[in-house]
CSV table of C-alpha atoms in Angstrom, one decimal:
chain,number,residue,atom,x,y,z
A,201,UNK,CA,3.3,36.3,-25.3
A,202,UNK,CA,4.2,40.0,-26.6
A,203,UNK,CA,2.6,43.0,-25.6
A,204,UNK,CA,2.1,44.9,-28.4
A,205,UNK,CA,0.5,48.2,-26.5
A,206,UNK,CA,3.4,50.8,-26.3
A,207,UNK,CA,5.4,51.4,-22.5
A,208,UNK,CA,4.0,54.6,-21.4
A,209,UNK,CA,6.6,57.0,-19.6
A,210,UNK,CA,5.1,59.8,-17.2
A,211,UNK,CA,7.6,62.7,-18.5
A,212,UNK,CA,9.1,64.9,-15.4
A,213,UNK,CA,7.3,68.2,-14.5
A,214,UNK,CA,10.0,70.1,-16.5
A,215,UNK,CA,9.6,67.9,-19.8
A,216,UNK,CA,5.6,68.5,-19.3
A,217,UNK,CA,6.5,72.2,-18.8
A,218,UNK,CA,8.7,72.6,-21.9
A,219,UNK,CA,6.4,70.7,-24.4
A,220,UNK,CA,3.2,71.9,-23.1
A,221,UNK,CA,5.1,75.3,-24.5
A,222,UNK,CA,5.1,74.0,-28.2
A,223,UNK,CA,2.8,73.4,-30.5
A,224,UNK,CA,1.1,69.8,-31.4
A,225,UNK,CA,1.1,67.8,-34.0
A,226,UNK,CA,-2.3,66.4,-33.8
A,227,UNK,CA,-5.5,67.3,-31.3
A,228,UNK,CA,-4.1,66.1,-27.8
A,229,UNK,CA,-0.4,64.6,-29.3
A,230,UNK,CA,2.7,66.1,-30.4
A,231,UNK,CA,5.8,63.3,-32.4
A,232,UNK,CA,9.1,63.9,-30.5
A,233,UNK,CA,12.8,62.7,-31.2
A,234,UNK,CA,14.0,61.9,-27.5
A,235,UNK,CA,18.1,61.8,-27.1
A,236,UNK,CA,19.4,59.2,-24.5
A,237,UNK,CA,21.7,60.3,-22.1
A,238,UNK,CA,24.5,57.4,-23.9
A,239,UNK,CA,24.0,59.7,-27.2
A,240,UNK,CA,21.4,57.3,-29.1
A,241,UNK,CA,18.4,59.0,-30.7
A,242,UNK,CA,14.9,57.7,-30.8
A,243,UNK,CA,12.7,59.3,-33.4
A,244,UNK,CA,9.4,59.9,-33.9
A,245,UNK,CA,7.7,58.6,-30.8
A,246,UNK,CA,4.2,60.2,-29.4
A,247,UNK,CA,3.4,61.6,-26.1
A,248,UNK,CA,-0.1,62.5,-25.3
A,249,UNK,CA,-1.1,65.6,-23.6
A,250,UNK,CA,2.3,67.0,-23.2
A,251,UNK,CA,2.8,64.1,-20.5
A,252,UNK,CA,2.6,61.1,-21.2
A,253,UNK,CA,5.6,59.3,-23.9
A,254,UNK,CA,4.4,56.1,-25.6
A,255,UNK,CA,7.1,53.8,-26.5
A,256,UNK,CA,6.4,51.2,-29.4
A,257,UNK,CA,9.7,48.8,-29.6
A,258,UNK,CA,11.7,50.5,-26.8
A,259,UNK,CA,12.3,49.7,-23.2
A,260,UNK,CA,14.3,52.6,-21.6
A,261,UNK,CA,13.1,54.9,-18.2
A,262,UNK,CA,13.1,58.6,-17.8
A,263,UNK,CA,16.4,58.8,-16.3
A,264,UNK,CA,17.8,57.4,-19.8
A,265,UNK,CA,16.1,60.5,-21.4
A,266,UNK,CA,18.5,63.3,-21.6
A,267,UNK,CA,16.6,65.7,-24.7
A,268,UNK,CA,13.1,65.7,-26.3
A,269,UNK,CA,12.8,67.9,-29.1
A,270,UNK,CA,9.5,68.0,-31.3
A,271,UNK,CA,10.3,66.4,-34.7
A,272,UNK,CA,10.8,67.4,-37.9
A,273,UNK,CA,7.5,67.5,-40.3
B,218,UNK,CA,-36.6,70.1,-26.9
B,219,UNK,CA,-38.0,67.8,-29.6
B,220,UNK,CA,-41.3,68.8,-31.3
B,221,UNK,CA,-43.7,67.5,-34.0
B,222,UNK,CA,-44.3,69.7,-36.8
B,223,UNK,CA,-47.7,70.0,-38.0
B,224,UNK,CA,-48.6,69.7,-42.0
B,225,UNK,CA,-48.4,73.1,-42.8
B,226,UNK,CA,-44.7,73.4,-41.7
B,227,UNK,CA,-43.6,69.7,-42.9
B,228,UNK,CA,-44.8,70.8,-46.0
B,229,UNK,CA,-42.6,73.6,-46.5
B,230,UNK,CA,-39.7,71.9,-45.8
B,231,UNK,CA,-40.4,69.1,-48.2
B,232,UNK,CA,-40.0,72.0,-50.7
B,233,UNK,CA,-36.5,72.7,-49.7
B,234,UNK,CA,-33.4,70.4,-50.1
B,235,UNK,CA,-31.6,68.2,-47.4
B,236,UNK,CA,-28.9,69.1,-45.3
B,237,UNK,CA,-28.0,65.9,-45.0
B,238,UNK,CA,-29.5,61.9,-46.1
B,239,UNK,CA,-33.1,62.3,-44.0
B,240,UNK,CA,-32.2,65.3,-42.1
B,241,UNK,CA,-32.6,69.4,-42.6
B,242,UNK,CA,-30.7,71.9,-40.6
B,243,UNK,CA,-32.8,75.6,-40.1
B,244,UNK,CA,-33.2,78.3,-38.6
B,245,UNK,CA,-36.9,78.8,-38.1
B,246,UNK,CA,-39.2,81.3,-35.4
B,247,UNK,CA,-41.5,79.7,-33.6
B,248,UNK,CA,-44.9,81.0,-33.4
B,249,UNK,CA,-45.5,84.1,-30.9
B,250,UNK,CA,-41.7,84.0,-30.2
B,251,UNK,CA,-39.6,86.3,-32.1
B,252,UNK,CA,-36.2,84.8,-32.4
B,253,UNK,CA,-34.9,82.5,-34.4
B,254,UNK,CA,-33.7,79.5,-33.1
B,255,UNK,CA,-31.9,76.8,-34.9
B,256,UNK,CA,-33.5,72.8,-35.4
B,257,UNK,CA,-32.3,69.8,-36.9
B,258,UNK,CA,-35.3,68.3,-38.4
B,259,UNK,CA,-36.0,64.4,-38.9
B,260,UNK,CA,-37.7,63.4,-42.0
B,261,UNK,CA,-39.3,67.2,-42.4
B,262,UNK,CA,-41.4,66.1,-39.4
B,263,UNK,CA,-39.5,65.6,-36.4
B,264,UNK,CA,-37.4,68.6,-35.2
B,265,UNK,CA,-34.9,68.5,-32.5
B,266,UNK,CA,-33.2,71.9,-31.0
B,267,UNK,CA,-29.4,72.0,-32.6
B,268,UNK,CA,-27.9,73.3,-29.3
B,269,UNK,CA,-25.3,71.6,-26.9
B,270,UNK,CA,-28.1,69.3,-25.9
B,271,UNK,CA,-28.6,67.7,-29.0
B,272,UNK,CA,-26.5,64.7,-28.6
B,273,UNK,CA,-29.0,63.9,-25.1
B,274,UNK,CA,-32.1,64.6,-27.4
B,275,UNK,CA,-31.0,62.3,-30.4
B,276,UNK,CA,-30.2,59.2,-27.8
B,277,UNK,CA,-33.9,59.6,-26.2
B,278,UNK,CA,-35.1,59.3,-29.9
B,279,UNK,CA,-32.9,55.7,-30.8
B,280,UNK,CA,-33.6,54.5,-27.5
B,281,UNK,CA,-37.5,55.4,-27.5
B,282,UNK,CA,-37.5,55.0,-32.1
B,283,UNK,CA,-38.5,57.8,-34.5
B,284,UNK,CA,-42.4,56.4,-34.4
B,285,UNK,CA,-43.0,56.4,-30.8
B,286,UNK,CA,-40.7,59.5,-30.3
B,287,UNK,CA,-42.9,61.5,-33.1
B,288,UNK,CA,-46.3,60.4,-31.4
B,289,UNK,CA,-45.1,61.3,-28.1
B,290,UNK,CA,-44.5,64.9,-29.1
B,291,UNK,CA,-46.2,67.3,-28.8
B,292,UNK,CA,-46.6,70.0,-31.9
B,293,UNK,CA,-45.1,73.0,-32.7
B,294,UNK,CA,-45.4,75.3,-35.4
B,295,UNK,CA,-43.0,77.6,-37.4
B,296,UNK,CA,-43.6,81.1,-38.4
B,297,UNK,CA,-40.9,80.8,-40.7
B,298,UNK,CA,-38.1,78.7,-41.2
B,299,UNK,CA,-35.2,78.8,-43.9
B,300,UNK,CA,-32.7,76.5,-44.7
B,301,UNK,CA,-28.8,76.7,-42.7
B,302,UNK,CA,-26.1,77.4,-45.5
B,303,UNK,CA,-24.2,74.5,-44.8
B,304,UNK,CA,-21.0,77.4,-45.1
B,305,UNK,CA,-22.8,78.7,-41.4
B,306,UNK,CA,-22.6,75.3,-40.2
B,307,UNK,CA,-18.8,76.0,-39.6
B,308,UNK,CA,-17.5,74.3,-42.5
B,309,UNK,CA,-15.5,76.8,-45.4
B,310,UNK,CA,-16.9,75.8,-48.7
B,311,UNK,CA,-14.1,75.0,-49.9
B,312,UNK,CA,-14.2,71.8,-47.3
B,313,UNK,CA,-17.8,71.2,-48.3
B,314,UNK,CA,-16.2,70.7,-51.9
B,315,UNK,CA,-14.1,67.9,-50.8
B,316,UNK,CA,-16.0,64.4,-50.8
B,317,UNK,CA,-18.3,63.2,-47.6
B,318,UNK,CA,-17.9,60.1,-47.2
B,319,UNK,CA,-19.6,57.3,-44.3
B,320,UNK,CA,-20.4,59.1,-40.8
B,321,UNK,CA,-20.5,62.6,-42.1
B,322,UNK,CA,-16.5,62.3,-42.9
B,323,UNK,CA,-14.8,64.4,-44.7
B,324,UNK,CA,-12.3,62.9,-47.5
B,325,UNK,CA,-9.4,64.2,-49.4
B,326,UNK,CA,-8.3,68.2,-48.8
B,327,UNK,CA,-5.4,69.3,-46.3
B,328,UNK,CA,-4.6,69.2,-42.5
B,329,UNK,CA,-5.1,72.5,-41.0
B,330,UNK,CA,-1.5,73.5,-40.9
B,331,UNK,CA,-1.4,73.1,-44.4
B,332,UNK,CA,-4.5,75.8,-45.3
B,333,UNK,CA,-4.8,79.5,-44.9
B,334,UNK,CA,-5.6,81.4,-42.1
B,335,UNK,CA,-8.6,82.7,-41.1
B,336,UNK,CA,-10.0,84.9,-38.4
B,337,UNK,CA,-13.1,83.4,-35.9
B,338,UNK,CA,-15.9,85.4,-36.5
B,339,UNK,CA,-16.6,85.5,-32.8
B,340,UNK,CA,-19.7,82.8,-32.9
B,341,UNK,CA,-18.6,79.4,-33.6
B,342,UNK,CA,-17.6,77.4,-31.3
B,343,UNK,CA,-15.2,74.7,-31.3
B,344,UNK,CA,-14.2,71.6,-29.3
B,345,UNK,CA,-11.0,69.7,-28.5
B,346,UNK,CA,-11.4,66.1,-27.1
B,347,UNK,CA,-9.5,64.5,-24.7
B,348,UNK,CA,-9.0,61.4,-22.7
B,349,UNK,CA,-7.7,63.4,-19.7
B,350,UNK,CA,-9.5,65.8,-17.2
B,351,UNK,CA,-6.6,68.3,-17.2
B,352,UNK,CA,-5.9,68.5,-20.3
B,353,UNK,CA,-2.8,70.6,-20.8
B,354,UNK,CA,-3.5,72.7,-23.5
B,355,UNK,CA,-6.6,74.2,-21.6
B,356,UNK,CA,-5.4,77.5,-19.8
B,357,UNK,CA,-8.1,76.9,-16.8
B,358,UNK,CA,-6.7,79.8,-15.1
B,359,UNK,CA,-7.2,82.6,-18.1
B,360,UNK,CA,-10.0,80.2,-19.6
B,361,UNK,CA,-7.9,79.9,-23.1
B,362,UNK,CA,-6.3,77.7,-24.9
B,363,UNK,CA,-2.9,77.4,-25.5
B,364,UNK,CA,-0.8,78.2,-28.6
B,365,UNK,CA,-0.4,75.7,-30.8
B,366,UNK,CA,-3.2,73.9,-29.8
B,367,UNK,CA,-6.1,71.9,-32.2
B,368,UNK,CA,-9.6,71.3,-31.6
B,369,UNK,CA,-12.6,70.5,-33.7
B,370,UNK,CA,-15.7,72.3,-34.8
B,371,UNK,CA,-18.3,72.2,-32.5
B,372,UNK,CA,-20.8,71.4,-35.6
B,373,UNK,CA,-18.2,68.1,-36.4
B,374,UNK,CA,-18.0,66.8,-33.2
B,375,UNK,CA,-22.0,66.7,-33.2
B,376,UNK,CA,-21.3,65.0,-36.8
B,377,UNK,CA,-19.3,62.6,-34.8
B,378,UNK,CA,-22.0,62.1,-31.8
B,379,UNK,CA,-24.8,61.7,-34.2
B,380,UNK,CA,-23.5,59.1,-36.8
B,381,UNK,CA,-22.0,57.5,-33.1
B,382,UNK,CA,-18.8,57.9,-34.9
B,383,UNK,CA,-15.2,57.1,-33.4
B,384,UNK,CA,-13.7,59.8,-32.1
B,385,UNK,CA,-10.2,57.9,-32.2
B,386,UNK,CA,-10.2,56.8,-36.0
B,387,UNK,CA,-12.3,59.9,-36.9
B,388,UNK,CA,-9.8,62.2,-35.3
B,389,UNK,CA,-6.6,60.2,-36.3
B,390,UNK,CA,-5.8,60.0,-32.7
B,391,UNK,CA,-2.8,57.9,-31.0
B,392,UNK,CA,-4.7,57.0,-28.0
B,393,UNK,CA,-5.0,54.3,-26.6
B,394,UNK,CA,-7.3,55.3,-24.2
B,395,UNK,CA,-11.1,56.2,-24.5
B,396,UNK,CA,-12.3,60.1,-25.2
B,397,UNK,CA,-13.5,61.2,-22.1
B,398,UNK,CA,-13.7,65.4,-22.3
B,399,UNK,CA,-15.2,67.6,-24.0
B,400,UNK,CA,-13.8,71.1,-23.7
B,401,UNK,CA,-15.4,73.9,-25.3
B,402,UNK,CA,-14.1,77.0,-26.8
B,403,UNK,CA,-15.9,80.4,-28.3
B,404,UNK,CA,-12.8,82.2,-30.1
B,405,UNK,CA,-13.3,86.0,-30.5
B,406,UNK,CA,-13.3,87.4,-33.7
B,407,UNK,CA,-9.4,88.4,-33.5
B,408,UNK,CA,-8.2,84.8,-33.1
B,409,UNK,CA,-6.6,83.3,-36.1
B,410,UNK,CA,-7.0,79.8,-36.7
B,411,UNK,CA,-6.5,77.2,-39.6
B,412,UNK,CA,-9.0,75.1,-40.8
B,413,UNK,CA,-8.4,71.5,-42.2
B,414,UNK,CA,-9.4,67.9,-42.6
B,415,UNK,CA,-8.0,65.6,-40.1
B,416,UNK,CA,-5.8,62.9,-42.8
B,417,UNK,CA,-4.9,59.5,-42.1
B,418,UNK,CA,-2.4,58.4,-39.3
B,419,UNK,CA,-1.5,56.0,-36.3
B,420,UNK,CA,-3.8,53.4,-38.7
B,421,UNK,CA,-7.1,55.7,-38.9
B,422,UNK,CA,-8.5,57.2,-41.6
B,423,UNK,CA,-9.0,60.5,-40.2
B,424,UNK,CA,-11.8,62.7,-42.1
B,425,UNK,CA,-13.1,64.3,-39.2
B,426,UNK,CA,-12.7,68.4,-39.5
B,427,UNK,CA,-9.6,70.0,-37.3
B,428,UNK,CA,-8.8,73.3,-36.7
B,429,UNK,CA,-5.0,74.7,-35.3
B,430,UNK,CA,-4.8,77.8,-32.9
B,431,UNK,CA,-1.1,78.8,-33.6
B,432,UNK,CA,-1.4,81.6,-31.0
B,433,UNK,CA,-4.2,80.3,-29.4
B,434,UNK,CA,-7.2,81.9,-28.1
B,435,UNK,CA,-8.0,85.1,-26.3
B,436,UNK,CA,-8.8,84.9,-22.4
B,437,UNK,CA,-12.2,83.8,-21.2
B,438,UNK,CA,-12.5,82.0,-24.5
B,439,UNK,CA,-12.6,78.5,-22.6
B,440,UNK,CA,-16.3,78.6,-21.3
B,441,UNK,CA,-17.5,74.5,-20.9
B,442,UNK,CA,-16.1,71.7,-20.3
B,443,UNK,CA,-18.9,68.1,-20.1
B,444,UNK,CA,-18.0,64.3,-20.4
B,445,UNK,CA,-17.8,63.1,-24.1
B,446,UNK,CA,-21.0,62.6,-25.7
B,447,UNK,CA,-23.3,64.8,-23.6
């Protein structure tokens, strides 16, 4: 049977560090882009208190992540 | 505190208009006290202190009922009492133009990013919820909050406590986790923040009041933090 709840990643201290430095989108969420290391782009995902990165159809890990960049409004 | 108001005092309030459907908000001085202090009062009879506490007092009342509550208190009187503009309740009056719809929500108008800004006057307070102890946007060390950081109005979130609201649809929020924190904030009167109504997203309807801190707040702004709901 599907799990339709989203994967939650734990970002790495330095992710945390870098979006707790930007401004949210919503109380307690900000929507990122996030660039894999193999040059594909996933847009507009949400991560929760700077820290936590929900993931709604995608199965990748934290070492795929090579860029997170707060998206475009 | 909750109190009973006698005749005299019910009386006077029946002259003025609601606050809300069965409720008035007011400032009123107690007799042989000398400042004002601020109630929200049941039915013009049953008045409750409109404090931080507030949210503690109204569950005693469901869990105990109005009737039982009302003849278990004891009375108080008022030397005078006038009605809260609903404009010092924390809400512009150009929000309170917009519709309210169920639970005290707000409906139609913009999201805070999208309205002007406004200086705190150095009084209200406001509240961001959260499912997580250390939340990241709280500066615990210079007892701020961060730039770029939103909350809501302390006078909403009660909105959202009394009417048992949920916090997640009411807030838009893309938790998936339940609101555990309440952290409270007093901005001084030099920080800038934009006021707004929360719209629809992640499948909730939103309506609940936000306000955005683009620079945040000054130090020793961040004064309180309790579980959700007390």
């Amino acid at each position: 049977m599907a799990n339709d709840k989203p994967k939650k990643i734990k970002l790495d201290k330095e992710q945390i560090e870098y979006l707790s430095k930007l401004p949210e989108t919503g109380m307690g969420y900000q929507i990122v882009d996030i660039t894999l290391k193999n040059g594909r782009k996933i847009n507009n995902q949400t991560v929760l208190n700077s820290e936590f990165l929900l993931l709604e159809n995608d199965d990748i890990s934290l070492e795929q992540i090579s860029k997170i960049e707060l998206s475009k409004k | 505190m909750i109190k009973r108001l006698p005749f005299s005092s019910s009386s006077n309030l029946l002259k003025m208009p609601e606050t809300g459907i069965g409720y008035q908000i007011i400032d009123a001085v107690i007799e042989h006290r000398r400042r004002k202090e601020r109630f929200l009062v049941y039915n013009t009879l049953l008045a409750v202190s409109f404090d931080e506490r507030f949210f503690q007092q109204r569950r005693k009342i469901i869990r105990e009922g109005y009737e039982r509550t009302l003849n278990k208190a004891s009375y108080i009187s008022f030397e005078s009492a006038s009605l809260v503009n609903k404009s010092q309740l924390g809400i512009s009056p150009r929000l309170m133009m917009e519709g309210k719809g169920d639970k005290g929500r707000h409906e139609g108008g913009n999201g805070a990013t999208d309205n002007p800004k406004e200086n705190a006057d150095g009084k209200e307070i406001f509240v961001r919820i959260s499912a997580y102890e250390n939340d990241r946007r709280i500066d615990e060390k210079n007892k701020k909050l961060l730039p770029g950081s939103y909350t809501t109005t302390h006078n909403d979130y009660l909105t959202c406590l009394t009417y048992d609201d949920d916090p997640i649809d009411r807030y838009a929020l893309p938790n998936d986790e339940d609101i555990e924190w309440a952290f409270y904030i007093q901005p001084e009167r030099k920080d800038e923040l934009q006021r707004g109504i929360v719209q629809p997203a992640f499948g909730h309807a939103g309506g609940g009041i936000e306000a955005f801190f683009e620079k945040g707040t000054s130090k020793n702004t961040y004064y309180n933090k309790k579980p959700y709901g007390q």
